[in-house]
Short mmCIF file of N, CA and C in Angstrom, two decimals:
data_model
loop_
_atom_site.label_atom_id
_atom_site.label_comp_id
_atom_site.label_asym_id
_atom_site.label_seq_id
_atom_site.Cartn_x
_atom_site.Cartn_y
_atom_site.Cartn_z
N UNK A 40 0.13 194.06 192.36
CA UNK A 40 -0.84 194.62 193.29
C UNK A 40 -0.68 196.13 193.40
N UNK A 41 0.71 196.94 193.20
CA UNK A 41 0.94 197.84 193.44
C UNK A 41 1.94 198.29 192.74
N UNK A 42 1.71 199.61 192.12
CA UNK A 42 2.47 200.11 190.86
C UNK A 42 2.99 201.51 191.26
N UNK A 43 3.88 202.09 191.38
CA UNK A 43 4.35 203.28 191.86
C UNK A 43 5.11 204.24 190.65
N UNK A 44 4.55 205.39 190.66
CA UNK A 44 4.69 206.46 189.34
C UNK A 44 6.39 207.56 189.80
N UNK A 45 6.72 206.70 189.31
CA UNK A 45 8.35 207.80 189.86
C UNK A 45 8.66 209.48 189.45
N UNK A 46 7.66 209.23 188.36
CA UNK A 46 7.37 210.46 187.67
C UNK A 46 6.41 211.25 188.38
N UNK A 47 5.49 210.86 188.98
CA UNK A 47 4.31 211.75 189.67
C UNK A 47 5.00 212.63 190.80
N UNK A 48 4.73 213.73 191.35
CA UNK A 48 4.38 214.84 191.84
C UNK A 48 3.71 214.16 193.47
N UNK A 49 2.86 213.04 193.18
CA UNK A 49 2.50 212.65 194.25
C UNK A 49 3.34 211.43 195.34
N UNK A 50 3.69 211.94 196.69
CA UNK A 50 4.40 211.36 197.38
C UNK A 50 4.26 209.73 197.50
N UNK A 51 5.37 208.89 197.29
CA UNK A 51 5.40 207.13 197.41
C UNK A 51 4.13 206.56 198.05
N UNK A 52 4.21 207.33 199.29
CA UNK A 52 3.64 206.80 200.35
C UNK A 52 2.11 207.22 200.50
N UNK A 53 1.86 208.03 200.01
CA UNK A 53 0.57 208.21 199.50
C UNK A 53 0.03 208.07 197.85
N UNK A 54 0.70 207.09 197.29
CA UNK A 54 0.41 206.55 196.52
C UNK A 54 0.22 204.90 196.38
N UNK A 55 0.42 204.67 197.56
CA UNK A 55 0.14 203.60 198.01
C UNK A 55 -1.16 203.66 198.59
N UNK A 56 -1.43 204.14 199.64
CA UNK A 56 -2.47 204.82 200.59
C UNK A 56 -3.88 204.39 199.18
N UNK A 57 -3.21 205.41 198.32
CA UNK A 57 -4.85 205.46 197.55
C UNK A 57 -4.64 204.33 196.71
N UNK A 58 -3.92 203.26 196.30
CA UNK A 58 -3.78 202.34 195.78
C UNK A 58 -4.56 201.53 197.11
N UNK A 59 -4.46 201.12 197.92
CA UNK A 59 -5.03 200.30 198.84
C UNK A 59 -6.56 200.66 199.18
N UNK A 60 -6.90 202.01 199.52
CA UNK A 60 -8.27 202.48 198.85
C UNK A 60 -8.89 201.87 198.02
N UNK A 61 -8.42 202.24 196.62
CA UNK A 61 -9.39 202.40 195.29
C UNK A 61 -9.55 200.56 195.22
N UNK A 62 -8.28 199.48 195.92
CA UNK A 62 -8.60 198.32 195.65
C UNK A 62 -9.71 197.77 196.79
N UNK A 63 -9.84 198.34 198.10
CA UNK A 63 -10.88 198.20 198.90
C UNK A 63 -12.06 198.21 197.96
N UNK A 64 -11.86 199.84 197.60
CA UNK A 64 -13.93 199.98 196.57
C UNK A 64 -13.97 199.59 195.82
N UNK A 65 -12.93 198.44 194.96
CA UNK A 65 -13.31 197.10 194.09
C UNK A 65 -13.30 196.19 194.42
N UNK A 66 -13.07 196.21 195.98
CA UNK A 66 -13.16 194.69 196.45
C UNK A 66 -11.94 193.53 196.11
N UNK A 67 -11.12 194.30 195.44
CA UNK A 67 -9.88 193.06 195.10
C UNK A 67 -9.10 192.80 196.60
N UNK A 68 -9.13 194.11 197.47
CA UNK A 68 -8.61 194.14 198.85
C UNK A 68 -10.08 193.99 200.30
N UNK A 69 -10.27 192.53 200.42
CA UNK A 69 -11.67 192.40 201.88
C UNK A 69 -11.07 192.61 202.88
N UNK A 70 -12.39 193.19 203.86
CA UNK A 70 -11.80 192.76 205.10
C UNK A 70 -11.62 191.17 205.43
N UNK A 71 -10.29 191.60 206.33
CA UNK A 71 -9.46 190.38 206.41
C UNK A 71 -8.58 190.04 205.83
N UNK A 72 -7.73 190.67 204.49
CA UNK A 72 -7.07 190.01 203.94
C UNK A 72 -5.54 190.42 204.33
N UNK A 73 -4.45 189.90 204.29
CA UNK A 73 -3.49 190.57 204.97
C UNK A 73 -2.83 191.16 203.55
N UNK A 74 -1.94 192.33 204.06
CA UNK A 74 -1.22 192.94 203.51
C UNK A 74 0.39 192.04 202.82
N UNK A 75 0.45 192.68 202.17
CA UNK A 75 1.52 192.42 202.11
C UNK A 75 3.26 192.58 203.08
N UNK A 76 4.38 192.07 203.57
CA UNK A 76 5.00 192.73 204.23
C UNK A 76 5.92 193.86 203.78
N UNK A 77 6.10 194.71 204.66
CA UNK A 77 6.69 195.97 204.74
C UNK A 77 7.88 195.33 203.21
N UNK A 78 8.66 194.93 204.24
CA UNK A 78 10.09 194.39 203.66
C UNK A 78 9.82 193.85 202.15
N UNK A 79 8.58 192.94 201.85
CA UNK A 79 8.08 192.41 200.32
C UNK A 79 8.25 193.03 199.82
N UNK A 80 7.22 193.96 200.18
CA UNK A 80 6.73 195.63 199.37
C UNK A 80 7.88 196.10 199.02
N UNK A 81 8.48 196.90 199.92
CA UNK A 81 9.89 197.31 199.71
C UNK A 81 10.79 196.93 198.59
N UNK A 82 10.66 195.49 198.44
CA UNK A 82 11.80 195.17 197.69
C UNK A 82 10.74 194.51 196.36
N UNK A 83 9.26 194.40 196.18
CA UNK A 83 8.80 194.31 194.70
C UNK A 83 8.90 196.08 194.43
N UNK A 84 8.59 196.69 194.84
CA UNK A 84 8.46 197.72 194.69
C UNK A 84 9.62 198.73 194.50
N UNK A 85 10.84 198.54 195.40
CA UNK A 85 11.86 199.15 194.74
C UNK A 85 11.73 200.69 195.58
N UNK A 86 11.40 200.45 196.81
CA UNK A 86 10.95 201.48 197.16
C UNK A 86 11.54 201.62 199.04
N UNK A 87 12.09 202.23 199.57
CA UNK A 87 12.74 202.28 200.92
C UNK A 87 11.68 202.00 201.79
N UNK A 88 12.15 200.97 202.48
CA UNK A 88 11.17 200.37 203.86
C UNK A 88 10.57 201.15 204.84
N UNK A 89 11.39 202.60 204.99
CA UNK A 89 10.60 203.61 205.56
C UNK A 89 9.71 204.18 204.84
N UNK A 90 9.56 204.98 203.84
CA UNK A 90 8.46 204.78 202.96
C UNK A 90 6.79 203.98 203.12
N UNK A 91 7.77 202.62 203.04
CA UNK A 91 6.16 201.68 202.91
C UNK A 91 5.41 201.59 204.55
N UNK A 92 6.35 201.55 205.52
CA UNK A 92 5.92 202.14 206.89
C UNK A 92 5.47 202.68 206.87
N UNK A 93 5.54 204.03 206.48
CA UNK A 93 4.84 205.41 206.82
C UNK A 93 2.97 204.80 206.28
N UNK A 94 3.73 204.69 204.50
CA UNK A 94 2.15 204.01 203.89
C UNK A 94 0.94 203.90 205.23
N UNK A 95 2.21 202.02 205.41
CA UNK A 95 1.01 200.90 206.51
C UNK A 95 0.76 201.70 207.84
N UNK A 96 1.73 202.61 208.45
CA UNK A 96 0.98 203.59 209.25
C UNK A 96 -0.30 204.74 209.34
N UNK A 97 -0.26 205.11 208.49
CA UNK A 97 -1.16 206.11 208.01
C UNK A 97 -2.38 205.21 207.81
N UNK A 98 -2.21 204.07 207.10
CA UNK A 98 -3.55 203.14 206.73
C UNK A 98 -4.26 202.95 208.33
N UNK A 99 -3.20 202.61 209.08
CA UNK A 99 -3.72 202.15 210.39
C UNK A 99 -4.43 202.95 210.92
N UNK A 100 -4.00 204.36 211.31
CA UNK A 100 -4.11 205.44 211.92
C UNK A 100 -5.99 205.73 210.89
N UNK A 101 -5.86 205.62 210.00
CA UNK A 101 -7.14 205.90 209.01
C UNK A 101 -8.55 204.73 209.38
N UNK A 102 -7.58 204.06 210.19
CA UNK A 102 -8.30 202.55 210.39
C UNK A 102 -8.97 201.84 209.50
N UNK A 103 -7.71 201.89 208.32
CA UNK A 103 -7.94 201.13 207.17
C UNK A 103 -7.49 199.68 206.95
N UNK A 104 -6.35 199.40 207.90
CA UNK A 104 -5.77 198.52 208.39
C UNK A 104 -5.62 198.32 209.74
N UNK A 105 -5.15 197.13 210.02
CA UNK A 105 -4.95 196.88 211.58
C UNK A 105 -4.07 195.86 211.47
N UNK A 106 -3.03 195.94 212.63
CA UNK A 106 -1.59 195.30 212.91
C UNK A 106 -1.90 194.26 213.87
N UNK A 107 -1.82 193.22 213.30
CA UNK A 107 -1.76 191.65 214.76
C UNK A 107 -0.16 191.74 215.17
N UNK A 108 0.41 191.77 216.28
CA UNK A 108 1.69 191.72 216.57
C UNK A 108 2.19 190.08 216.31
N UNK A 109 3.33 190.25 215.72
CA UNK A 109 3.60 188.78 214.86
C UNK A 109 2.68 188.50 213.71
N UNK A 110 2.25 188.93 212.89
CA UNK A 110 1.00 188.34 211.92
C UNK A 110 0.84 189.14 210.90
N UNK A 111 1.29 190.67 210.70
CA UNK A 111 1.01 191.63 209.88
C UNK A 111 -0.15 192.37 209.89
N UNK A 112 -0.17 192.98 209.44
CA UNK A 112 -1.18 193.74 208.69
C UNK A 112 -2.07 193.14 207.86
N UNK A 113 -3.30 193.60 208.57
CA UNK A 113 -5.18 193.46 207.78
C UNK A 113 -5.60 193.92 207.25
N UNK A 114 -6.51 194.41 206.73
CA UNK A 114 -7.45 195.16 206.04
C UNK A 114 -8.51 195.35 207.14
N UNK A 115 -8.78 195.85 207.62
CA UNK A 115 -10.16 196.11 208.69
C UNK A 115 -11.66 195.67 208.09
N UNK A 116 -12.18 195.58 209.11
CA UNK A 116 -13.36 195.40 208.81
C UNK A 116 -14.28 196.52 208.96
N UNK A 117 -13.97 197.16 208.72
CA UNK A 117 -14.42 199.11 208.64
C UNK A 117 -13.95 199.70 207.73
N UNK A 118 -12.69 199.28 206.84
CA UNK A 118 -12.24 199.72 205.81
C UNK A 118 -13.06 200.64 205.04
N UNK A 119 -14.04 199.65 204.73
CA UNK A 119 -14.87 200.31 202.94
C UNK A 119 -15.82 201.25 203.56
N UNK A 120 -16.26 200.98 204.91
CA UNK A 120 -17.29 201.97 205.39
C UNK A 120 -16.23 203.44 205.81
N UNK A 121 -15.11 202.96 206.19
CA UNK A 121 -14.47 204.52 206.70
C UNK A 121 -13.76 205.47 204.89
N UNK A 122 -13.44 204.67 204.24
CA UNK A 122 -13.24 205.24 203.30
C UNK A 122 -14.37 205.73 202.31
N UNK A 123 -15.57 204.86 201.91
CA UNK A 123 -16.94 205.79 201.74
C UNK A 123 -17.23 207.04 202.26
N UNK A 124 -17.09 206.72 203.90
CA UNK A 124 -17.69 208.43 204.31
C UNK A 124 -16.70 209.36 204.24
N UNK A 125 -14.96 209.13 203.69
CA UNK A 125 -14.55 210.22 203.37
C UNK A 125 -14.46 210.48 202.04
N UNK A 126 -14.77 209.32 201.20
CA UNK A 126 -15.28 209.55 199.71
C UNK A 126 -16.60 210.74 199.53
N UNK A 127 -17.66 210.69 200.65
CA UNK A 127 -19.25 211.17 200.83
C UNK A 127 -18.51 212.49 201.21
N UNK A 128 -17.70 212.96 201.77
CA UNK A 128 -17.33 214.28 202.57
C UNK A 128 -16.98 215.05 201.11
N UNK A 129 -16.43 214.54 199.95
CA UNK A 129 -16.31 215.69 198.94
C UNK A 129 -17.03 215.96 198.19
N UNK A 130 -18.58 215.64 198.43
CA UNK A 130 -19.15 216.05 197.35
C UNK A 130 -19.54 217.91 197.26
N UNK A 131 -19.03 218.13 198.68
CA UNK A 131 -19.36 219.48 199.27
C UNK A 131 -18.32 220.42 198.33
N UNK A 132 -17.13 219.41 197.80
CA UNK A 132 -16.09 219.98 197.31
C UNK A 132 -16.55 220.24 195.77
N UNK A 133 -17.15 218.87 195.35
CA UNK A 133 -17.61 218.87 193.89
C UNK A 133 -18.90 219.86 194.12
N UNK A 134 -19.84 220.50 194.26
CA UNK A 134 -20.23 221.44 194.66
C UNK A 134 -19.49 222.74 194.47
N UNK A 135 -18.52 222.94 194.82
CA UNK A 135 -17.69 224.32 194.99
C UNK A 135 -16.92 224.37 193.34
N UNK A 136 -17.05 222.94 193.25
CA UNK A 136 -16.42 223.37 191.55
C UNK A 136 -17.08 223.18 190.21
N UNK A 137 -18.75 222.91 190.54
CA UNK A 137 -19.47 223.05 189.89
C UNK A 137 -20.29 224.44 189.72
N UNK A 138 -19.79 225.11 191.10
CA UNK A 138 -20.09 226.69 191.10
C UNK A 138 -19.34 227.68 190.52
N UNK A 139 -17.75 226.69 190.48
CA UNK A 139 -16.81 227.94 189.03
C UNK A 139 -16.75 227.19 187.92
N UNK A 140 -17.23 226.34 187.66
CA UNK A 140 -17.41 225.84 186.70
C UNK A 140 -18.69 226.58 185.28
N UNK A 141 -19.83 226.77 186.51
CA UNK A 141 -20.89 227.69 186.26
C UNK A 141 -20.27 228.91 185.99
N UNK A 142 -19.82 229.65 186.66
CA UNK A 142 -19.61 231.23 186.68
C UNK A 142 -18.59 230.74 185.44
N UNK A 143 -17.58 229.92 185.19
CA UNK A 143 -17.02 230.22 183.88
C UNK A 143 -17.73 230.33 182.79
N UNK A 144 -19.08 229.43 182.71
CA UNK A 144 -20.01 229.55 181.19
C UNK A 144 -19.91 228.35 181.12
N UNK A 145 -19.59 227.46 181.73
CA UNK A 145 -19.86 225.42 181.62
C UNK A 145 -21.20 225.58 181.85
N UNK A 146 -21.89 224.91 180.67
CA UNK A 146 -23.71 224.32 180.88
C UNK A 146 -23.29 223.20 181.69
N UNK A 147 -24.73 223.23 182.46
CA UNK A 147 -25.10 222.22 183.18
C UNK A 147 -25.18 220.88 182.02
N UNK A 148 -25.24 220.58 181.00
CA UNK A 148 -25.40 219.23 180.02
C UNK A 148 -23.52 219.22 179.80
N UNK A 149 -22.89 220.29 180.04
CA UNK A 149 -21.47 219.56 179.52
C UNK A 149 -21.33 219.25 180.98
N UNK A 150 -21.57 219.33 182.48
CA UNK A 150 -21.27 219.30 183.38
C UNK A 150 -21.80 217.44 183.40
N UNK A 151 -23.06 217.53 183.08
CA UNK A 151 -23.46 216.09 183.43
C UNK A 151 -22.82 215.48 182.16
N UNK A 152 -22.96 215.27 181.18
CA UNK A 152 -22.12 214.77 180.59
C UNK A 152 -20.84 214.13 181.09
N UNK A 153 -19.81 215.13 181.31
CA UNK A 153 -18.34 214.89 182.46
C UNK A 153 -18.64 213.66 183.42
N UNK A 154 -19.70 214.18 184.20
CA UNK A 154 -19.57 212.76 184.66
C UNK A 154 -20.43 211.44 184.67
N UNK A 155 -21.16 211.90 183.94
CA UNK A 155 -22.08 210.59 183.19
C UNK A 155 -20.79 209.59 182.83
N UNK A 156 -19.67 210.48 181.36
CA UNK A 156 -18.43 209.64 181.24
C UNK A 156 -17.83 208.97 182.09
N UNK A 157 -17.35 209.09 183.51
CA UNK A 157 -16.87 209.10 184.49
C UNK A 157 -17.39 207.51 184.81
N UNK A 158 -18.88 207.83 185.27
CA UNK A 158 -19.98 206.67 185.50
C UNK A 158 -19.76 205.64 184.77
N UNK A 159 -19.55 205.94 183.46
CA UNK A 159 -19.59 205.03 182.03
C UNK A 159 -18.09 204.07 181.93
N UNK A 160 -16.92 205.14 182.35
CA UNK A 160 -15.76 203.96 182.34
C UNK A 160 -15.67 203.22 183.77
N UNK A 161 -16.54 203.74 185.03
CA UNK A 161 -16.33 203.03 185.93
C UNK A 161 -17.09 201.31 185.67
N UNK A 162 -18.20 201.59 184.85
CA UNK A 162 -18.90 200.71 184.19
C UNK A 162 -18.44 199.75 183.62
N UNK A 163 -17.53 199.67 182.49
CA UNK A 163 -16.98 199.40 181.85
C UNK A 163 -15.70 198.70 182.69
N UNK A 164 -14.60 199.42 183.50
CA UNK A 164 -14.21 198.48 183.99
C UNK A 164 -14.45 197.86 185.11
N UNK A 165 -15.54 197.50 185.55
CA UNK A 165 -16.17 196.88 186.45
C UNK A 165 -16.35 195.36 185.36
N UNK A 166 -16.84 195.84 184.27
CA UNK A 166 -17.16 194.69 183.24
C UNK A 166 -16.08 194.25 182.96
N UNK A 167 -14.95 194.55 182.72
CA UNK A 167 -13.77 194.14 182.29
C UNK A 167 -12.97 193.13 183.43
N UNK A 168 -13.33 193.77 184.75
CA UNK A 168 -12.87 193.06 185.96
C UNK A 168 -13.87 191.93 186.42
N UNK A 169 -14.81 191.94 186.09
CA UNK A 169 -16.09 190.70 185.95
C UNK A 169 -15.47 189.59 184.76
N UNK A 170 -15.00 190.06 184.04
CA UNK A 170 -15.43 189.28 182.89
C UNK A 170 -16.51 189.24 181.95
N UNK A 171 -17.20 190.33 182.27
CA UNK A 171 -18.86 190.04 181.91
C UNK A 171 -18.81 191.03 180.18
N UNK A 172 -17.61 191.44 179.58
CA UNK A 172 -17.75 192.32 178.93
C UNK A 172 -17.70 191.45 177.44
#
């Protein structure tokens, strides 16, 4: 369910974070489904129990999750809608780097291109995760 890069630059615990994300906007993670526990995690993962806390905190706090006392951790039922609209908040960003992108001498056809590709492997493994390929 969850694969952690020991090599990356990017912190445990927010590599979890966007691992629980990106499986929301494929739907492998619904609302409703419970998490895994702290302590599981911890020990498939190989990874200190404070750590995966922080993770399932931050999820909460994002109200990506929600805690039943005795029961674990959920997935919310707001999940995919609260992480969409902060997915929708960067396009202001992709914007700002399609404007130095421009001023470097990038055409607008290698620009769409970029992410036409983008479009194309999300495609693709959508088909691959269907079966439909």
């Amino acid at each position: 369910m969850f694969t952690i890069d020991v090599m990356s630059r990017i912190p445990v615990y927010e590599q979890i974070i966007k691992q629980v994300e990106d499986q929301i906007l494929i739907q492998l993670l619904k609302a409703g489904d419970k998490m895994p526990s702290v302590r599981s995690l911890s020990v498939n993962l190989g990874v200190n129990p404070n750590t995966i806390q922080k993770a399932y905190s931050e999820l909460e706090r994002r109200h990506i999750t929600m805690t039943v006392p005795g029961k674990g951790s959920f997935i919310s039922e707001y999940a995919a809608e609260v992480i969409s609209k902060k997915s929708r908040g960067k396009v202001e960003k992709l914007q700002e780097i399609v404007r130095e992108l421009l001023l470097a001498g990038i055409t607008r056809e290698e620009i769409v291109e970029a992410v036409d590709e983008v479009y194309e492997e999300k495609k693709n493994s959508q088909q691959s995760y269907n079966g439909t390929e």
